[in-house]
Structure formats: C-alpha cells, structure tokens
Amino acid sequence: MQLDYKEQESLRQYLLGSLPAEEIAALEERLLTDAVFYDELLMAEDELIDQYLSGEQSQAERQSFEAHFAVAPERQQKVRFARALKKYLKVTNEAEAEDVAIAEPFLSKPVFVADPGTSKRSFFSFLPENPTLAYSLAATFVLVIGAVSWLAVTQLRPTGSHEPGKVLAVVLTPGLNRSVDGGEIKKISIPSGTDTLQLQLELPKAEYATYRAEVVKSDRTVVEIIEGLQTATATTRTSITVPLSARLLKRDDYSVKLAGKRTDGVYEDVASYVFRVLN
Amino acid sequence: MNKDWILTQEAFDALLNWLDPRREQAGVKYEDIRLRLIKIFTCRGCLEPEDLADETINRVSKKLPDIKDTYEGDPTRYFYGVANKVHLEYVRRKPQPIPPVVPDNADEIEKEYECLEKCIEKLRPEHRGLVLDYYQEEKRTRIDRRKKLADQLGIALNALRIRAHRIRVSLYQCVQNCVQDVAR
C-alpha cells in the first residue's frame, strides 16, 4: 500500500514529535492495529535518518530530529548504521570511478600506463599496447558484451507486464500451516513453458470491495504486491485470483498475505496462504 | 507504577488465548503488540520503552479475568488504553534526566564498518545489487534511478521501497550481531 502524502507527512511529524496532539491517538491506534501502517513507520524512520545525514532537512526538522527523534539509544544505533552504509556507498563509488579514470586515458591515448602504486588494474589493461590491435579487440569486446546483454535482457525480461500465456491454476485455502493445522503445505511443480501461476485464494466470505495480495519468499523478500483484486463467487465458493509471473518464482517456500481495503483506505489482514515451488 | 503483580504462566496462557485461540497465531500477535507498544513509547520520548510495554502487558493480563467475557472488539485497542494510563503515570513520576549522547568511539565505528562490509558480502548478489543501487546518494537523480530499477525488476516503486527496506533491516540486524560477536 502506498500511503498518500498527508499520511506520510503525519508519520513524519509524529516521528519528529511535531504532530498536533489531537491527531496522535488516531495515528497510534492505527500503528497498533494496521501492520502495513506500522511497516510504513519503520520505513519513514530510516528515510528520516538518511535525509538527516544527507542534509536534506530544514533547520527546524534538524532540530526536532536531534532533540526528539535521535534521543533514543536504538535510533542512535540506526543513525550510526546509516552513516556507515553511506560511507560504504561512497567508498564503492570512488573505487568504481577510479577504475573508469584509469581506463579512460588509455582509450583516448592508446598507451597503457601501469600504476605500480596500486594493486587495482584498469578493466581494459589486458589489451595489447599496439593501438590498432587494441581498438579492434576493444570493439570486439563491446560487441560481445552487447550480444550477451541482449540475450540476458530477452531471457530475463522483467515480468511486471507479461502476457498471461500458458497458465497453471492452483487453489489455496487460507491458514494452511504445517505446525498449526497439521496440514501439508501446498506443493507446486511448475511445468516448463508456464508463463503465469494463477493462485486462486479461497475466502470464507467477501467482506471488502478490493483486496491486496503480498507474495513473500521464505527470507521475507517481497516478490509481488498486487492491489485492486476483487472476489469472484462460483456456487458456494468465494475466491480471489492472483496472477503471478512464473519467472518470479524459484524453488522456495512462499506466503501470500491477503488484506482487504476498508472504506477509509486502510488495509486489514484477511488471511494468509502458503505454498512451495518445487522447481 | 504497580509492578508487584507478576505475570504467571497461567495468566500468560490466558492472554495468548484471548489474542487468538490458535497458539502460534497468538504468539505472533503478542510479539507484534509488544514491538509496537515499544515503538509508541519510544516515539513518545520514553527512556524505558521496553519496561513500559511489559508493564502494559502485565496490567492487561491482570485485568483479563474481569474483562474477557464482556470486552468486544479488537483486543489490541484495549492494550492501547492501558498503555496510555501507564504512560501517564510515567510522565507524572519525577522526570529522569536524559542520558547524554555518548560520542561515537572511533574504534567502535571502525568495527561496525568492518561488520557492515562482511554483512554486505554475505548478502545474496541480487540483494546486494539492489541495496547498493537503491541507497545511492545523488539526490537529483535518485528518483529516476529508483524508477528505472523498479522497471528492471518488473515491480512497482513502492514494492521496491519495501524490498530495499527489508534488505536494509536484515543488514542492520547482521551488523548488530556481528558487533556483539566481536565484542565478546
């Protein structure tokens, strides 16, 4: 769920201790009852820290950050972590820039200049000193890289806008959990050539106009979030169809968290489903 | 605060059962409520957020035999009401001085940085690439870069944001564990 600007701003003000008192209770109650909203708060915390370290806050926000937000020891730790991450990114960027800087003079003036003071070698340092031969090899290298990239792009094309193509439909029942219900996890073998895995999530009843499905891998990585899903009722069964690109699914355990959208725009957890992809 | 009452196993079981008759689901709900109460007390500037969250849970457990048959609605909201009372008592107590911010120690910073390098190396290549791309500086081009990254992965921008955040959380936990291991 993407919070609207007002909601994001409220969370930000709350974290900085500047949300009007009359709005605090409603926001805190929502934090306790709405898992997605709580996750948004955690993300807003990290974003606030990054903005502070990058000098992207106003003077007033910086003061609130230092006097209110960063007082908690846990947050001081997070600031230290963010600072270390920022430094790591900077060091990585500089190392990459250095590699490019070493490679560029060689390409503009085909003379290889070895740098005895560093163990890092130019990416193109394997080329011969003969300029004609070097240019030929460099051109060949570029062509090969281009061909490989084209192949990679065509084979690993993003799947957000894929056509349904060959579809494998699987019915999942809610709450099927190995330890709680003693049931077996749904095992799915996806035949080669399948484009779409169509999950049919069974529901006891349709309570919301639209739903959101969040598909998560066993390491809690989000694979897909689909909003605006609607129920379909056939005879006595109500279900929701969630189309997933088969390319997104590798051998792993997955869970699908289904949430219903209330009239005030807040999502409420409805049910969760689990399945295992075998191949 | 009334800290005389001790949470017994029986009372804790009753609390879990009130949250959800399914034991495992109840455990998840309990953990969620505790973490969120800690966060709320932290956001209110409390210096002992864990203690206040535990005190809130103890009080709900103590009150449970009186309310469980008549209380209607989401139990989580009841915790919020009790948390407000616990907080009120906290602010009425003699305020504790805010501990001074301990200046960062150069050795610790160095250790933490080394841990970060190790933890980033341990990430799966696609996670490492994502987190490094997502958190690149360059304010001017950041939005465009993130849009491009989301397109490459075939996911929405907000899904990318959630994904990057979760990797960051796992990285943070890895670094904290590593720092503790080094200190032992």
Coordinates of C-alpha atoms in Angstrom, one line a residue, chain A residues 73-167:
Chain A
P73 CA 19.6 4.8 22.0
E74 CA 18.1 2.4 19.5
R75 CA 17.8 5.3 17.0
Q76 CA 21.3 6.5 17.7
Q77 CA 22.4 3.0 16.7
K78 CA 20.4 3.3 13.5
V79 CA 22.0 6.6 12.7
R80 CA 25.5 5.1 13.1
F81 CA 24.5 2.2 10.8
A82 CA 23.1 4.6 8.2
R83 CA 26.3 6.7 8.4
A84 CA 28.4 3.5 7.9
L85 CA 26.2 2.5 4.9
K86 CA 26.6 6.0 3.4
K87 CA 30.3 5.7 3.8
Y88 CA 30.4 2.3 2.2
L89 CA 28.4 3.5 -0.8
K90 CA 30.8 6.5 -1.2
V91 CA 33.9 4.3 -1.0
T92 CA 32.4 1.8 -3.5
N93 CA 31.5 4.7 -5.9
E94 CA 35.0 6.2 -5.6
A95 CA 36.6 2.8 -6.3
E96 CA 34.4 2.4 -9.4
A97 CA 35.2 6.0 -10.5
E98 CA 38.9 5.3 -10.1
D99 CA 38.6 2.2 -12.3
V100 CA 36.9 4.3 -15.0
A101 CA 39.5 7.1 -14.6
I102 CA 42.3 4.6 -15.2
A103 CA 40.6 3.1 -18.2
E104 CA 39.7 6.4 -19.9
P105 CA 43.2 7.8 -20.6
F106 CA 44.1 4.5 -22.2
L107 CA 41.1 4.7 -24.6
S108 CA 41.8 8.3 -25.6
K109 CA 45.5 7.9 -25.9
P110 CA 46.3 4.2 -26.7
V111 CA 49.2 4.0 -24.3
F112 CA 49.0 1.7 -21.3
V113 CA 50.3 3.4 -18.2
A114 CA 50.8 1.0 -15.4
D115 CA 50.3 2.2 -11.8
P116 CA 52.8 0.4 -9.7
G117 CA 51.4 2.0 -6.5
T118 CA 48.1 0.2 -6.6
S119 CA 47.1 -3.4 -7.0
K120 CA 43.9 -2.3 -8.9
R121 CA 44.3 -2.6 -12.6
S122 CA 42.3 -1.0 -15.3
F123 CA 39.4 -3.0 -16.7
F124 CA 41.0 -2.7 -20.1
S125 CA 44.5 -3.4 -19.0
F126 CA 44.5 -6.8 -20.7
L127 CA 44.6 -5.1 -24.1
P128 CA 47.8 -5.0 -26.1
E129 CA 49.9 -1.9 -26.5
N130 CA 49.5 -1.9 -30.2
P131 CA 46.8 0.8 -30.7
T132 CA 45.2 -0.8 -33.9
L133 CA 45.0 -4.2 -32.3
A134 CA 43.8 -2.7 -29.0
Y135 CA 41.0 -0.8 -30.8
S136 CA 40.0 -3.9 -32.7
L137 CA 39.9 -6.0 -29.6
A138 CA 38.0 -3.3 -27.7
A139 CA 35.4 -3.1 -30.5
T140 CA 35.0 -6.9 -30.4
F141 CA 34.7 -6.8 -26.7
V142 CA 32.0 -4.2 -26.9
L143 CA 30.1 -6.2 -29.5
V144 CA 30.3 -9.4 -27.4
I145 CA 29.1 -7.5 -24.3
G146 CA 26.2 -6.1 -26.3
A147 CA 25.2 -9.5 -27.6
V148 CA 25.4 -11.0 -24.1
S149 CA 23.4 -8.1 -22.7
W150 CA 20.7 -8.5 -25.4
L151 CA 20.5 -12.2 -24.6
A152 CA 20.2 -11.6 -20.9
V153 CA 17.6 -8.9 -21.4
T154 CA 15.5 -11.2 -23.6
Q155 CA 15.8 -14.2 -21.3
L156 CA 15.4 -12.3 -18.0
R157 CA 12.9 -9.7 -19.1
P158 CA 11.0 -8.1 -16.2
T159 CA 7.7 -9.7 -15.6
G160 CA 5.6 -6.8 -14.5
S161 CA 3.7 -6.5 -17.8
H162 CA 3.9 -10.1 -19.0
E163 CA 1.2 -11.7 -21.1
P164 CA -0.7 -14.5 -19.3
G165 CA 0.4 -17.1 -21.9
K166 CA 0.3 -20.6 -20.6
V167 CA -1.4 -20.6 -17.2

